[in-house]
mmCIF file of C-alpha atoms in Angstrom:
data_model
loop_
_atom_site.group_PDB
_atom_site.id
_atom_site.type_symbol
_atom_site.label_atom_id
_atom_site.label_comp_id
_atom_site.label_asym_id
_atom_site.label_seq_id
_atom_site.Cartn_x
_atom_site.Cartn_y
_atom_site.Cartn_z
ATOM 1 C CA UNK Y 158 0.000 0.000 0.000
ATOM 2 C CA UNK Y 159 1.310 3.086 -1.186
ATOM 3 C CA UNK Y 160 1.570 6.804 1.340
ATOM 4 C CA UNK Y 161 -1.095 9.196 0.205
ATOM 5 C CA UNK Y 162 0.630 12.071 -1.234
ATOM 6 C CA UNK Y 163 -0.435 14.236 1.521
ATOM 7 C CA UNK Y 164 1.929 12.288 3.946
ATOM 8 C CA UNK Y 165 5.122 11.618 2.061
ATOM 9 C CA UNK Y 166 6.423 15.131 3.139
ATOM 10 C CA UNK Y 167 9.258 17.013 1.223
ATOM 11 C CA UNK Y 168 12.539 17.233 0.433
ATOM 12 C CA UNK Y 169 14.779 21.128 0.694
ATOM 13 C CA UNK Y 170 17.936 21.912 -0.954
ATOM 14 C CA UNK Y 171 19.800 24.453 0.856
ATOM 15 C CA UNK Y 172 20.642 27.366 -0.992
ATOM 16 C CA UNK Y 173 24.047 27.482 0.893
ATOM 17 C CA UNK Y 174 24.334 23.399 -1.158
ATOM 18 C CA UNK Y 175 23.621 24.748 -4.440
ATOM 19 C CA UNK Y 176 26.072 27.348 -4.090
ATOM 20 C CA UNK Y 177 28.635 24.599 -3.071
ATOM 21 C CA UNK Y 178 27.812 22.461 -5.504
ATOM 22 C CA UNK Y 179 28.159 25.436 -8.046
ATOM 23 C CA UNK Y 180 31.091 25.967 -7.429
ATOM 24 C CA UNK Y 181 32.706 22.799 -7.271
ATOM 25 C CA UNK Y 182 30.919 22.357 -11.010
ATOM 26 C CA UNK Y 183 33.077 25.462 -11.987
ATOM 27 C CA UNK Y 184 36.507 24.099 -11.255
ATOM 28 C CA UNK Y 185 35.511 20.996 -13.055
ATOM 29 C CA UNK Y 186 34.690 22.558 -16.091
ATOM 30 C CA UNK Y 187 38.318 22.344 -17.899
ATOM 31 C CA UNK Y 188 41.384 20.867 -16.760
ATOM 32 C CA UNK Y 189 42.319 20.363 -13.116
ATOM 33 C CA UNK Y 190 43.351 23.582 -11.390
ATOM 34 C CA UNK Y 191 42.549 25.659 -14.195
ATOM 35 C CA UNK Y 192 38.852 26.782 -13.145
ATOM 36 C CA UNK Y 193 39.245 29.165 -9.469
ATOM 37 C CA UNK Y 194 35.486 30.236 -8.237
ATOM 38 C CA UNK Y 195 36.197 33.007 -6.199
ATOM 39 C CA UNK Y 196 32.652 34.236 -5.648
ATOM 40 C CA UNK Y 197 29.305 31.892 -5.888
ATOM 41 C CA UNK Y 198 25.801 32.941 -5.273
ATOM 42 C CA UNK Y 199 22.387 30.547 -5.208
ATOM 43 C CA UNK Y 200 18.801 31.062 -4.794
ATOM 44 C CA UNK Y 201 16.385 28.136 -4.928
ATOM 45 C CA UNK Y 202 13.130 28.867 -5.933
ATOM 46 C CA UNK Y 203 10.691 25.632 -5.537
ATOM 47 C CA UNK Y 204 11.957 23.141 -8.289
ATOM 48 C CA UNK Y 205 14.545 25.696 -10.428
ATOM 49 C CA UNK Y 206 17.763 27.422 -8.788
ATOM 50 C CA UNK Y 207 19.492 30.671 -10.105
ATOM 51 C CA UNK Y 208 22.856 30.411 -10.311
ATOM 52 C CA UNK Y 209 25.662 33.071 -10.764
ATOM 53 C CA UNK Y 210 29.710 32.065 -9.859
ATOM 54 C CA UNK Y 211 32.426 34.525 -10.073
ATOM 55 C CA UNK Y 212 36.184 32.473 -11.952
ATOM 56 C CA UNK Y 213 39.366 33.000 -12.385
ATOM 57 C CA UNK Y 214 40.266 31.557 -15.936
ATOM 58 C CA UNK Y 215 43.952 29.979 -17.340
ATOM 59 C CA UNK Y 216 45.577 32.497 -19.528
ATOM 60 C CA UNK Y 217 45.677 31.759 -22.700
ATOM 61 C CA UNK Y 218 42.237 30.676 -23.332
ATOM 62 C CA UNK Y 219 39.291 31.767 -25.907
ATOM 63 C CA UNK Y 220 36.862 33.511 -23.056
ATOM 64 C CA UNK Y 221 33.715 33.011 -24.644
ATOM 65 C CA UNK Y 222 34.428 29.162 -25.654
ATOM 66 C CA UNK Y 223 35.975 28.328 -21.592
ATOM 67 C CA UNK Y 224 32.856 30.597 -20.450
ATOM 68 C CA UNK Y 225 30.306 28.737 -22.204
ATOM 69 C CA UNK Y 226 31.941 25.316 -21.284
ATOM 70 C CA UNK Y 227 32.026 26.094 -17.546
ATOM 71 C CA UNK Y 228 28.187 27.652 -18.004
ATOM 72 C CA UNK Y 229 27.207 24.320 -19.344
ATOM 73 C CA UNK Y 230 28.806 22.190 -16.796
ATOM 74 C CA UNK Y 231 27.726 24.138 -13.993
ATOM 75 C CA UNK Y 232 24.082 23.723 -14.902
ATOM 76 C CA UNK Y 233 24.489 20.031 -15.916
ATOM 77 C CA UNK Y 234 26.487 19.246 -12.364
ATOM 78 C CA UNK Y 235 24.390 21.344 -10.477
ATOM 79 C CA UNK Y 236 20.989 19.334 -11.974
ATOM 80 C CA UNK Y 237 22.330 16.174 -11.647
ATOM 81 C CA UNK Y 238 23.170 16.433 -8.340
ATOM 82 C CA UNK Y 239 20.258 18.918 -6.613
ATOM 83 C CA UNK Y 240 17.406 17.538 -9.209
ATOM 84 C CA UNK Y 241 16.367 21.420 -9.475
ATOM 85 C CA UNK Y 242 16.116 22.683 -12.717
ATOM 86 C CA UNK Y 243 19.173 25.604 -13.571
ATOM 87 C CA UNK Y 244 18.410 27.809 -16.311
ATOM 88 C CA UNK Y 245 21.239 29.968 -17.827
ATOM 89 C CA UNK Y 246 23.747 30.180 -14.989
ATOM 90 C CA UNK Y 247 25.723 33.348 -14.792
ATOM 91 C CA UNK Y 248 29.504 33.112 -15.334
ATOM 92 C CA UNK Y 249 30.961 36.216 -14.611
ATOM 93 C CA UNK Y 250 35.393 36.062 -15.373
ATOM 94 C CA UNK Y 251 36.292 37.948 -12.693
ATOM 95 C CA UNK Y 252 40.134 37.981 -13.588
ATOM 96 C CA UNK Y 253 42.513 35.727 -15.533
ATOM 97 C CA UNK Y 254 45.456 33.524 -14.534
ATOM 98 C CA UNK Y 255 48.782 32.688 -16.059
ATOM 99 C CA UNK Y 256 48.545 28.670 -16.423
ATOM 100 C CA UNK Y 257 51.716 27.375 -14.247
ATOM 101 C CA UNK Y 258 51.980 30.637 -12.320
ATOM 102 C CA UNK Y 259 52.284 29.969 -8.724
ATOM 103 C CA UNK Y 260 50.888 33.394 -7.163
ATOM 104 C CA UNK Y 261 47.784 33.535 -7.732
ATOM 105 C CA UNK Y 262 46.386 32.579 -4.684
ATOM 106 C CA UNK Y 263 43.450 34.637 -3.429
ATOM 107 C CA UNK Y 264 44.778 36.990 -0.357
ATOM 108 C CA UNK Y 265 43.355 36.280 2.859
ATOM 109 C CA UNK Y 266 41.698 39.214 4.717
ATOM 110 C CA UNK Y 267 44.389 38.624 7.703
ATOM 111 C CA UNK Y 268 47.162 39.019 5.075
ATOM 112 C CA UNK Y 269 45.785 42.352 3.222
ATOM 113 C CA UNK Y 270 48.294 44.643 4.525
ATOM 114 C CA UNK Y 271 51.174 42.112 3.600
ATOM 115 C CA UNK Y 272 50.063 41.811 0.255
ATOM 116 C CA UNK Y 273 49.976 45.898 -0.243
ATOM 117 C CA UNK Y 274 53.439 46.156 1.345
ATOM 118 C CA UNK Y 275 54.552 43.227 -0.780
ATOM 119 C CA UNK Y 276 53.558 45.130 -4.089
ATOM 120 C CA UNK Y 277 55.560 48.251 -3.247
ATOM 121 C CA UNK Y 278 58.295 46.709 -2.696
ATOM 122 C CA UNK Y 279 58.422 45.969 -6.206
ATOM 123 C CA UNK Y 280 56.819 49.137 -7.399
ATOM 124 C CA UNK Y 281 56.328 49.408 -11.124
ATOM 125 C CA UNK Y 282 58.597 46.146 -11.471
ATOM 126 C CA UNK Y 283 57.376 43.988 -14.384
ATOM 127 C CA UNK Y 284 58.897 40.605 -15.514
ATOM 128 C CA UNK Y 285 62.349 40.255 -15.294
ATOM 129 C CA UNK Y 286 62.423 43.314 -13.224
ATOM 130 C CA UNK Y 287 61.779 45.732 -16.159
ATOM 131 C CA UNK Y 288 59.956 48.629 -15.163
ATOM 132 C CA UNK Y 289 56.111 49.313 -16.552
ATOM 133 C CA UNK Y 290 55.333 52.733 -17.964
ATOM 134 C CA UNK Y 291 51.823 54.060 -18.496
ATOM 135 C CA UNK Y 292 50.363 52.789 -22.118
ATOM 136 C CA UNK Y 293 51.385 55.564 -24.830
ATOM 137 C CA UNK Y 294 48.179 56.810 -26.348
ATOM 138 C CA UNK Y 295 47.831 57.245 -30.262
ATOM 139 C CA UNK Y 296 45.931 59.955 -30.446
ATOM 140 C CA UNK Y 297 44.085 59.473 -33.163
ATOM 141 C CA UNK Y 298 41.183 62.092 -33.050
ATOM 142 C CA UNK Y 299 43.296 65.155 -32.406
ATOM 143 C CA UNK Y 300 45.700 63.871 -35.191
ATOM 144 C CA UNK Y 301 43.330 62.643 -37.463
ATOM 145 C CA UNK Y 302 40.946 66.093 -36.914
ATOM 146 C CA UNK Y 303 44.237 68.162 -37.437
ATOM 147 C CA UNK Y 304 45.070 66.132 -40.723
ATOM 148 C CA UNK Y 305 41.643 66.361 -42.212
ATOM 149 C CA UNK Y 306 41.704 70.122 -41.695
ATOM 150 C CA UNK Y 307 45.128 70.774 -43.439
ATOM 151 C CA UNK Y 308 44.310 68.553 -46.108
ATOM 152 C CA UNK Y 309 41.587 70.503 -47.024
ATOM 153 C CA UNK Y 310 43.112 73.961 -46.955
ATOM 154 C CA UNK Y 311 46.218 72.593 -48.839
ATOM 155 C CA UNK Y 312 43.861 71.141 -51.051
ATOM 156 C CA UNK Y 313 42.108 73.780 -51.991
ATOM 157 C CA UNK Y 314 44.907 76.757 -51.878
ATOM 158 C CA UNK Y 315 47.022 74.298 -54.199
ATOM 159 C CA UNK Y 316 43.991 73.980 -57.033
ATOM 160 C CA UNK Y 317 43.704 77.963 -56.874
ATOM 161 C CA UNK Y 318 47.614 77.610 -57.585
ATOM 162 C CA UNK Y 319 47.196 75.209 -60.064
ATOM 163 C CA UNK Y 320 44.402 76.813 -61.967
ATOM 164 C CA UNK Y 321 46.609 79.923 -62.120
ATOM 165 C CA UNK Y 322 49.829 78.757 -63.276
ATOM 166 C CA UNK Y 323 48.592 75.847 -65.794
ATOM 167 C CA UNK Y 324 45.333 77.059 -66.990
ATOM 168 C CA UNK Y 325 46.083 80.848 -67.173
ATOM 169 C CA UNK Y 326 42.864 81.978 -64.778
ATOM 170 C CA UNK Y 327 42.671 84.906 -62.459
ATOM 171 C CA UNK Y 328 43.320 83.709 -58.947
ATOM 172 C CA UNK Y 329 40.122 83.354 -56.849
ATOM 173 C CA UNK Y 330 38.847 86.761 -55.314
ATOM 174 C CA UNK Y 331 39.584 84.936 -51.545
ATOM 175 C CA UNK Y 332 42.659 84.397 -52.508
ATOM 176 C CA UNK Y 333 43.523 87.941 -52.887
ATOM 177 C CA UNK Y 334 41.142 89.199 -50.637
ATOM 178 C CA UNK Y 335 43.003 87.002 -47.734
ATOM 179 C CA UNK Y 336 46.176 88.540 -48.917
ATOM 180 C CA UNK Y 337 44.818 91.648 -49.271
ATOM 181 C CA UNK Y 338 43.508 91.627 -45.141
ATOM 182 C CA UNK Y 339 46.870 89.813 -44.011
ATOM 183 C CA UNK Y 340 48.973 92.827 -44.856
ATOM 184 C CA UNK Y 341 46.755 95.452 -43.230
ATOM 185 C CA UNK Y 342 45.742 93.309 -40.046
ATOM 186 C CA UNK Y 343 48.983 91.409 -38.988
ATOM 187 C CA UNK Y 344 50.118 91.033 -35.711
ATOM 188 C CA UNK Y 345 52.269 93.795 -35.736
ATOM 189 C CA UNK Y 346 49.520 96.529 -36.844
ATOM 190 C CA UNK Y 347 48.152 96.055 -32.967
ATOM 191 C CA UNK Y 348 44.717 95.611 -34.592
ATOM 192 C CA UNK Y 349 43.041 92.754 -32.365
ATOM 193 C CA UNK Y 350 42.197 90.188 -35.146
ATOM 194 C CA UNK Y 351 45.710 89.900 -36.046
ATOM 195 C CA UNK Y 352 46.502 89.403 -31.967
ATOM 196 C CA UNK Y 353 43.656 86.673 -31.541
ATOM 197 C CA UNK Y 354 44.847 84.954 -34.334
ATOM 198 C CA UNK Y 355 48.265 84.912 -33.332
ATOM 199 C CA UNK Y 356 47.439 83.592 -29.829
ATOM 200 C CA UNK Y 357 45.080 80.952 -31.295
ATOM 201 C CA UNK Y 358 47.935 79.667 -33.152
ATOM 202 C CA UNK Y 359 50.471 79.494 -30.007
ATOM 203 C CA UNK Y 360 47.903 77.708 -27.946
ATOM 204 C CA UNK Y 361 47.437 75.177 -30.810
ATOM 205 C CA UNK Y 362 51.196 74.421 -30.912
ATOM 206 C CA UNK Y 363 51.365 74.405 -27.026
ATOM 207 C CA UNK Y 364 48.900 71.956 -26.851
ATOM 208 C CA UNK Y 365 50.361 69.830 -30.139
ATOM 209 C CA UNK Y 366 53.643 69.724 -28.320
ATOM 210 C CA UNK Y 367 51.838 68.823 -24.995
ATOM 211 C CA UNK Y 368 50.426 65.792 -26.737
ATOM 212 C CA UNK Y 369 53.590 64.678 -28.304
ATOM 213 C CA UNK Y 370 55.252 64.255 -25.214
ATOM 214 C CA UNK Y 371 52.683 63.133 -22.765
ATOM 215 C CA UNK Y 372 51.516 59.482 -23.062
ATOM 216 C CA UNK Y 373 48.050 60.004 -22.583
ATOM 217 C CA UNK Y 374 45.741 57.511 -21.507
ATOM 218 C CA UNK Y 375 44.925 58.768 -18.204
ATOM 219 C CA UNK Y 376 42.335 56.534 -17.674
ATOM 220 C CA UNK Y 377 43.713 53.317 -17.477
ATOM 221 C CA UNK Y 378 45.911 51.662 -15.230
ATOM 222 C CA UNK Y 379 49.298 49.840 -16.426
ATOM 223 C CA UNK Y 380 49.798 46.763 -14.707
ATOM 224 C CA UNK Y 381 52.447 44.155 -13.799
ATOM 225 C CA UNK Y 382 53.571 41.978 -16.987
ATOM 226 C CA UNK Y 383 52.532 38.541 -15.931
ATOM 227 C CA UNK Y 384 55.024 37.122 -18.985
ATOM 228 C CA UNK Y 385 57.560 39.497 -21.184
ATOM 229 C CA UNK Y 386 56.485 41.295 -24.125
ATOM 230 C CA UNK Y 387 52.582 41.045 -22.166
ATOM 231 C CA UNK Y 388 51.027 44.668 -21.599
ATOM 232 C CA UNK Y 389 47.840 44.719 -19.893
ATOM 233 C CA UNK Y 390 45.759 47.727 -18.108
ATOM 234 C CA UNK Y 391 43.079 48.353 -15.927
ATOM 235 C CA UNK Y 392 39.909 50.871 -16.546
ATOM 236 C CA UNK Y 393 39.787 53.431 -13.532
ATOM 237 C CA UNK Y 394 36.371 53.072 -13.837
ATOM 238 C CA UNK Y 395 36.185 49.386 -13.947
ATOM 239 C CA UNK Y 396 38.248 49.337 -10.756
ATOM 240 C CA UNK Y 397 36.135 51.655 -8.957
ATOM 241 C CA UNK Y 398 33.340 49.345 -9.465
ATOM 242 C CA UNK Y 399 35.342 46.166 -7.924
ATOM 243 C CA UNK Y 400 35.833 48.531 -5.138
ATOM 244 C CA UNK Y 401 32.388 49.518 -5.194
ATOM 245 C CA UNK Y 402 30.977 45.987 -5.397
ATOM 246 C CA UNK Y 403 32.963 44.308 -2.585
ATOM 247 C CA UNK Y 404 32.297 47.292 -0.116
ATOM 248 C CA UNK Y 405 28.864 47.298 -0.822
ATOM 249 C CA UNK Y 406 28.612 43.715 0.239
ATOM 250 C CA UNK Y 407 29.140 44.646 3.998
ATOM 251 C CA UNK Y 408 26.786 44.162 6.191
ATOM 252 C CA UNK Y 409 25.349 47.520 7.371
ATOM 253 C CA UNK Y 410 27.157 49.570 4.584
ATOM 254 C CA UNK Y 411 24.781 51.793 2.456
ATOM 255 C CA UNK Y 412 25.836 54.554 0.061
ATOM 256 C CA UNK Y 413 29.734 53.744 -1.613
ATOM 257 C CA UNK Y 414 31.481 56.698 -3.138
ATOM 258 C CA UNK Y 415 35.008 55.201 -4.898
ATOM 259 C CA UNK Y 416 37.429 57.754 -6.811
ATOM 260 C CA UNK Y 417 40.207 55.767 -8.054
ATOM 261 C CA UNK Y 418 42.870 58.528 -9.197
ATOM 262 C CA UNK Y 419 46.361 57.184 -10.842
ATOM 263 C CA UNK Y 420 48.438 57.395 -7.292
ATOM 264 C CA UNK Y 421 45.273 57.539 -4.694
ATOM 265 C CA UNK Y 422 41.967 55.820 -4.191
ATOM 266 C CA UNK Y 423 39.329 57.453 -2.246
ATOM 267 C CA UNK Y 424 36.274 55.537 -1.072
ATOM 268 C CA UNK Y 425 33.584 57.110 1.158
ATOM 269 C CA UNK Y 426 30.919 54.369 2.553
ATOM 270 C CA UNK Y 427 27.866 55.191 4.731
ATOM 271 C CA UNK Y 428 26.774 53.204 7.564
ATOM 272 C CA UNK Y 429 23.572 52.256 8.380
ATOM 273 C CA UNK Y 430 23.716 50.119 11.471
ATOM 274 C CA UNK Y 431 27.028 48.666 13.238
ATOM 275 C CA UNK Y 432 29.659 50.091 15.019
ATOM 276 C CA UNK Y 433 31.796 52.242 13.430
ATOM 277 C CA UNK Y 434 35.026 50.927 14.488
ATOM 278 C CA UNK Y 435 33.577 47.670 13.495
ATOM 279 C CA UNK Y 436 33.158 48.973 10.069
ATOM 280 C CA UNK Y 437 36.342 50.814 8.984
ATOM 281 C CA UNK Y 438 38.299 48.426 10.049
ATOM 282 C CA UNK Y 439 36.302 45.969 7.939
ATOM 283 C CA UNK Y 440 36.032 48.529 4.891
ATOM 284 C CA UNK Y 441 39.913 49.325 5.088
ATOM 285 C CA UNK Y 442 40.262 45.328 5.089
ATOM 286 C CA UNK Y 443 38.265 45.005 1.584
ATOM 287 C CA UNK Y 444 39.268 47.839 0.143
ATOM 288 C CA UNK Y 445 42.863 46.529 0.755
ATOM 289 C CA UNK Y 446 42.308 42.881 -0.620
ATOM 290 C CA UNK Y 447 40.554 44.455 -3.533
ATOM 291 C CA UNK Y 448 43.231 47.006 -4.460
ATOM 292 C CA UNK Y 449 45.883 44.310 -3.990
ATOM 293 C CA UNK Y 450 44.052 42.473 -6.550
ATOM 294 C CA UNK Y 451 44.585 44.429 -8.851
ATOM 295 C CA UNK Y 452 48.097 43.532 -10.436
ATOM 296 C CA UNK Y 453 48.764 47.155 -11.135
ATOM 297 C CA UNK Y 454 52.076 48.219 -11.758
ATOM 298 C CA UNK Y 455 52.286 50.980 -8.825
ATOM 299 C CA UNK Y 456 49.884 50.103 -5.924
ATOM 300 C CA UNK Y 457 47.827 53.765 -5.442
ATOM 301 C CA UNK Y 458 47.745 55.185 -1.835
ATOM 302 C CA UNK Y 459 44.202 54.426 0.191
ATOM 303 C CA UNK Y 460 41.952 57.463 1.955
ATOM 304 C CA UNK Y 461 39.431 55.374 3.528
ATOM 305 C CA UNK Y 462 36.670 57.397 5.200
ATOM 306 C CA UNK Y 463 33.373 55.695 6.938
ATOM 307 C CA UNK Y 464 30.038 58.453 8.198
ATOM 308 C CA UNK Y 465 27.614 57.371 9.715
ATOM 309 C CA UNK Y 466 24.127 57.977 7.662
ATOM 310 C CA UNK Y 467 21.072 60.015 9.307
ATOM 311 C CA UNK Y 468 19.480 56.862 10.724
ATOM 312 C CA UNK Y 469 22.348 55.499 11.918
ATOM 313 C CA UNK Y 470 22.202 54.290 15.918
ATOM 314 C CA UNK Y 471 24.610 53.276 18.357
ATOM 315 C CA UNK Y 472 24.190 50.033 19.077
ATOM 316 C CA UNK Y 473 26.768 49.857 22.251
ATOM 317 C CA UNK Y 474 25.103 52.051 24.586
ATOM 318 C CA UNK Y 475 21.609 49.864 24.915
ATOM 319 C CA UNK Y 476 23.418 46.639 26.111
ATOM 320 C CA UNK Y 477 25.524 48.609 28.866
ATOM 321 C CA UNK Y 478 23.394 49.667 31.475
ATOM 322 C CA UNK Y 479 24.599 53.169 31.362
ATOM 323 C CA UNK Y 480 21.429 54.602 31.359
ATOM 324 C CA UNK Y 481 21.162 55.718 27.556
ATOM 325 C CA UNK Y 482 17.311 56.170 26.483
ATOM 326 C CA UNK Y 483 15.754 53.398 23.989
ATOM 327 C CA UNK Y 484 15.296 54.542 20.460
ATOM 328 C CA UNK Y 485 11.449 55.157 19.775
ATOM 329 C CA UNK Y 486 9.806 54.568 16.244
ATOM 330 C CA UNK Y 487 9.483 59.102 14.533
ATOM 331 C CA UNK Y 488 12.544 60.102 17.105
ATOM 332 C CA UNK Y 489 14.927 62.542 15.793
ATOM 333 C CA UNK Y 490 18.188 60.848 14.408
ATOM 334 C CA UNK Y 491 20.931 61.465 16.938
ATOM 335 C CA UNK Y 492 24.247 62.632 15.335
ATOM 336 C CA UNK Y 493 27.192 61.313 16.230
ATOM 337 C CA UNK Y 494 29.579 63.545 18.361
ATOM 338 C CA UNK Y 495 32.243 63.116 14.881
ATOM 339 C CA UNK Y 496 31.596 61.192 11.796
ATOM 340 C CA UNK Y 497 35.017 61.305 10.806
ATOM 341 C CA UNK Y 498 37.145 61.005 14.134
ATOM 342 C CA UNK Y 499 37.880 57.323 14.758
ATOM 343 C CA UNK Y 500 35.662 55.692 17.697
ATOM 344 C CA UNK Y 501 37.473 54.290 20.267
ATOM 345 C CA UNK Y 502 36.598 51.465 22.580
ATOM 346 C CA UNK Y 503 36.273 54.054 25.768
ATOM 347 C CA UNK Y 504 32.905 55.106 25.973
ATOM 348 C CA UNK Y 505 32.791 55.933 29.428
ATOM 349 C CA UNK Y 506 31.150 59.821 28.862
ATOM 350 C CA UNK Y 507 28.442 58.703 26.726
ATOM 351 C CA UNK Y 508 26.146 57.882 29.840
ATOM 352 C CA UNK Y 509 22.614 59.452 30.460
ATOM 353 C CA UNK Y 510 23.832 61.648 33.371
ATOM 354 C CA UNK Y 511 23.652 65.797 33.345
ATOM 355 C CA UNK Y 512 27.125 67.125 33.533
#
């Protein structure tokens, strides 16, 4: 005799599983120790589980061909063991890894200052100790707009040439006309045409020379050469997002503000709830480990600065016994004595006692 359906009762996969599982899939996907999941996320829903893992991927490699085979794998491995359903998992290459290289290792948050220090000490050092300069820009919209634009007076001042020497015409009336206002308006006449034009022509050729011996590129980031002969760089933009990302993920961290300049970094979180001590210590500690994995060349100073945000509450003074009122639901958001001066662990004035 068979259990009514009503009584059989039910069997729950763990999102926490899935995500293992996920990520195990992932470094199974090519050869061994090629695949690193360095971030994994899962969310069962019922009979289907999304899916979205964070690699590391063997360099060289075709992305898009080792992307799709670890996508495919993942959502093969992940079926066959869970039984849920996993449409599309999301395979996002979070950073790529020289196959036989040896330091690659993630950093561990206890080891974030070491791996900073470590970096400077071979500041701007590439392979074989050669140092890396910035990327030289090309330049090719100021050249190719200054090009154009001489190509098309030349062109058109040599056909008036032509047209007067080989066919036998009367020069064009701009021609002479130009000539004509050149002689009465040059610079040294003191007339004010003559003086703009003269100045628009110096800042032209300051700013021709400035490009000539500037590389350019400001916005990207040289980093170390994993191999010789290997340049790579980073987007400034693209790195304030990592930072962005992994200080966002903190629990009790709001608004994230990152400016990543060529020698400094600036990030500016908000918190929400926590203790602020708590916090920057545990923003500094990302922000370190993120910056560190970076690979750039020259490893950019940090300015790490943590506020507390208008309904922000200090959670230390309710478990103490030192008299501090409960928070009631439409009070008045207390501000902190000093968002920006550190907290320290002595608290001793911050009692409910009259002075």
């Amino acid at each position: 005799m068979s259990t009514p359906a009503g009584e059989r009762g039910s069997t729950t996969v763990a999102d926490r599983a899935v995500r293992r599982i996920a990520e195990q899939a992932a470094t199974e996907a090519l050869a061994p120790d090629e695949v690193r999941a360095t971030r994994s996320a899962a969310s069962v829903r019922g009979r289907r589980a999304r899916v979205a893992v964070t690699v590391t991927l063997p360099y060289p490699e075709v992305l898009d061909d080792a992307g799709e085979r670890v996508r495919s794998h993942v959502a093969d491995r992940t079926h066959r063991l869970t039984g849920l359903a996993v449409p599309s998992p999301r395979i996002r290459v979070g950073g790529l890894r020289v196959r036989g290289a040896q330091d690659a290792e993630p950093v561990p948050g206890g080891r974030a200052v070491e791996a900073v220090e470590a970096a400077e000490d071979g500041l701007g050092a590439g392979a074989g100790g050669r140092r890396v300069r910035r990327p030289w820009g090309q330049r090719r919209l100021p050249v190719g707009a200054l090009a154009l634009l001489a190509a098309l007076v030349c062109g058109v001042l040599l056909y008036d040439v032509l047209a007067v020497h080989a066919a036998g015409r009367a020069p064009a009336r701009w021609r002479v006309d130009l000539l004509r206002w050149l002689t009465t308006h040059g610079p040294d006449s003191s007339a004010w045409p003559g003086l703009v034009a003269a100045l628009a022509v110096l800042v032209l050729g300051v700013w021709l020379l400035v490009l000539a011996v500037t590389p350019g590129l400001r916005g990207r980031l040289p980093m170390r050469e994993p191999v010789p002969e290997l340049r790579a760089t980073l987007d400034r933009r693209a790195a304030a997002a990592l930072v962005r990302d992994a200080v966002s993920e903190l629990p009790g961290v709001g608004r994230v503000r990152v400016s990543v300049g060529r020698r400094v970094v600036r990030v500016r979180a908000g918190l929400t709830f926590g203790q602020l001590d708590v916090a920057r210590r545990a923003v500094r500690d990302v922000v370190e480990r993120t910056v560190a994995s970076w690979g750039t060349a020259r490893q950019p100073r940090l300015r790490v600065r943590v506020a507390p945000e208008p309904v922000w509450r200090d959670p230390v003074g309710v478990d103490t016994g030192a008299g501090v009122a409960p928070v009631t639901e439409g009070a008045a958001p207390a501000a902190p004595a000093s968002a920006t001066e550190p907290v320290t662990g002595d608290r001793s004035g911050q009692g409910g006692g009259g002075r």
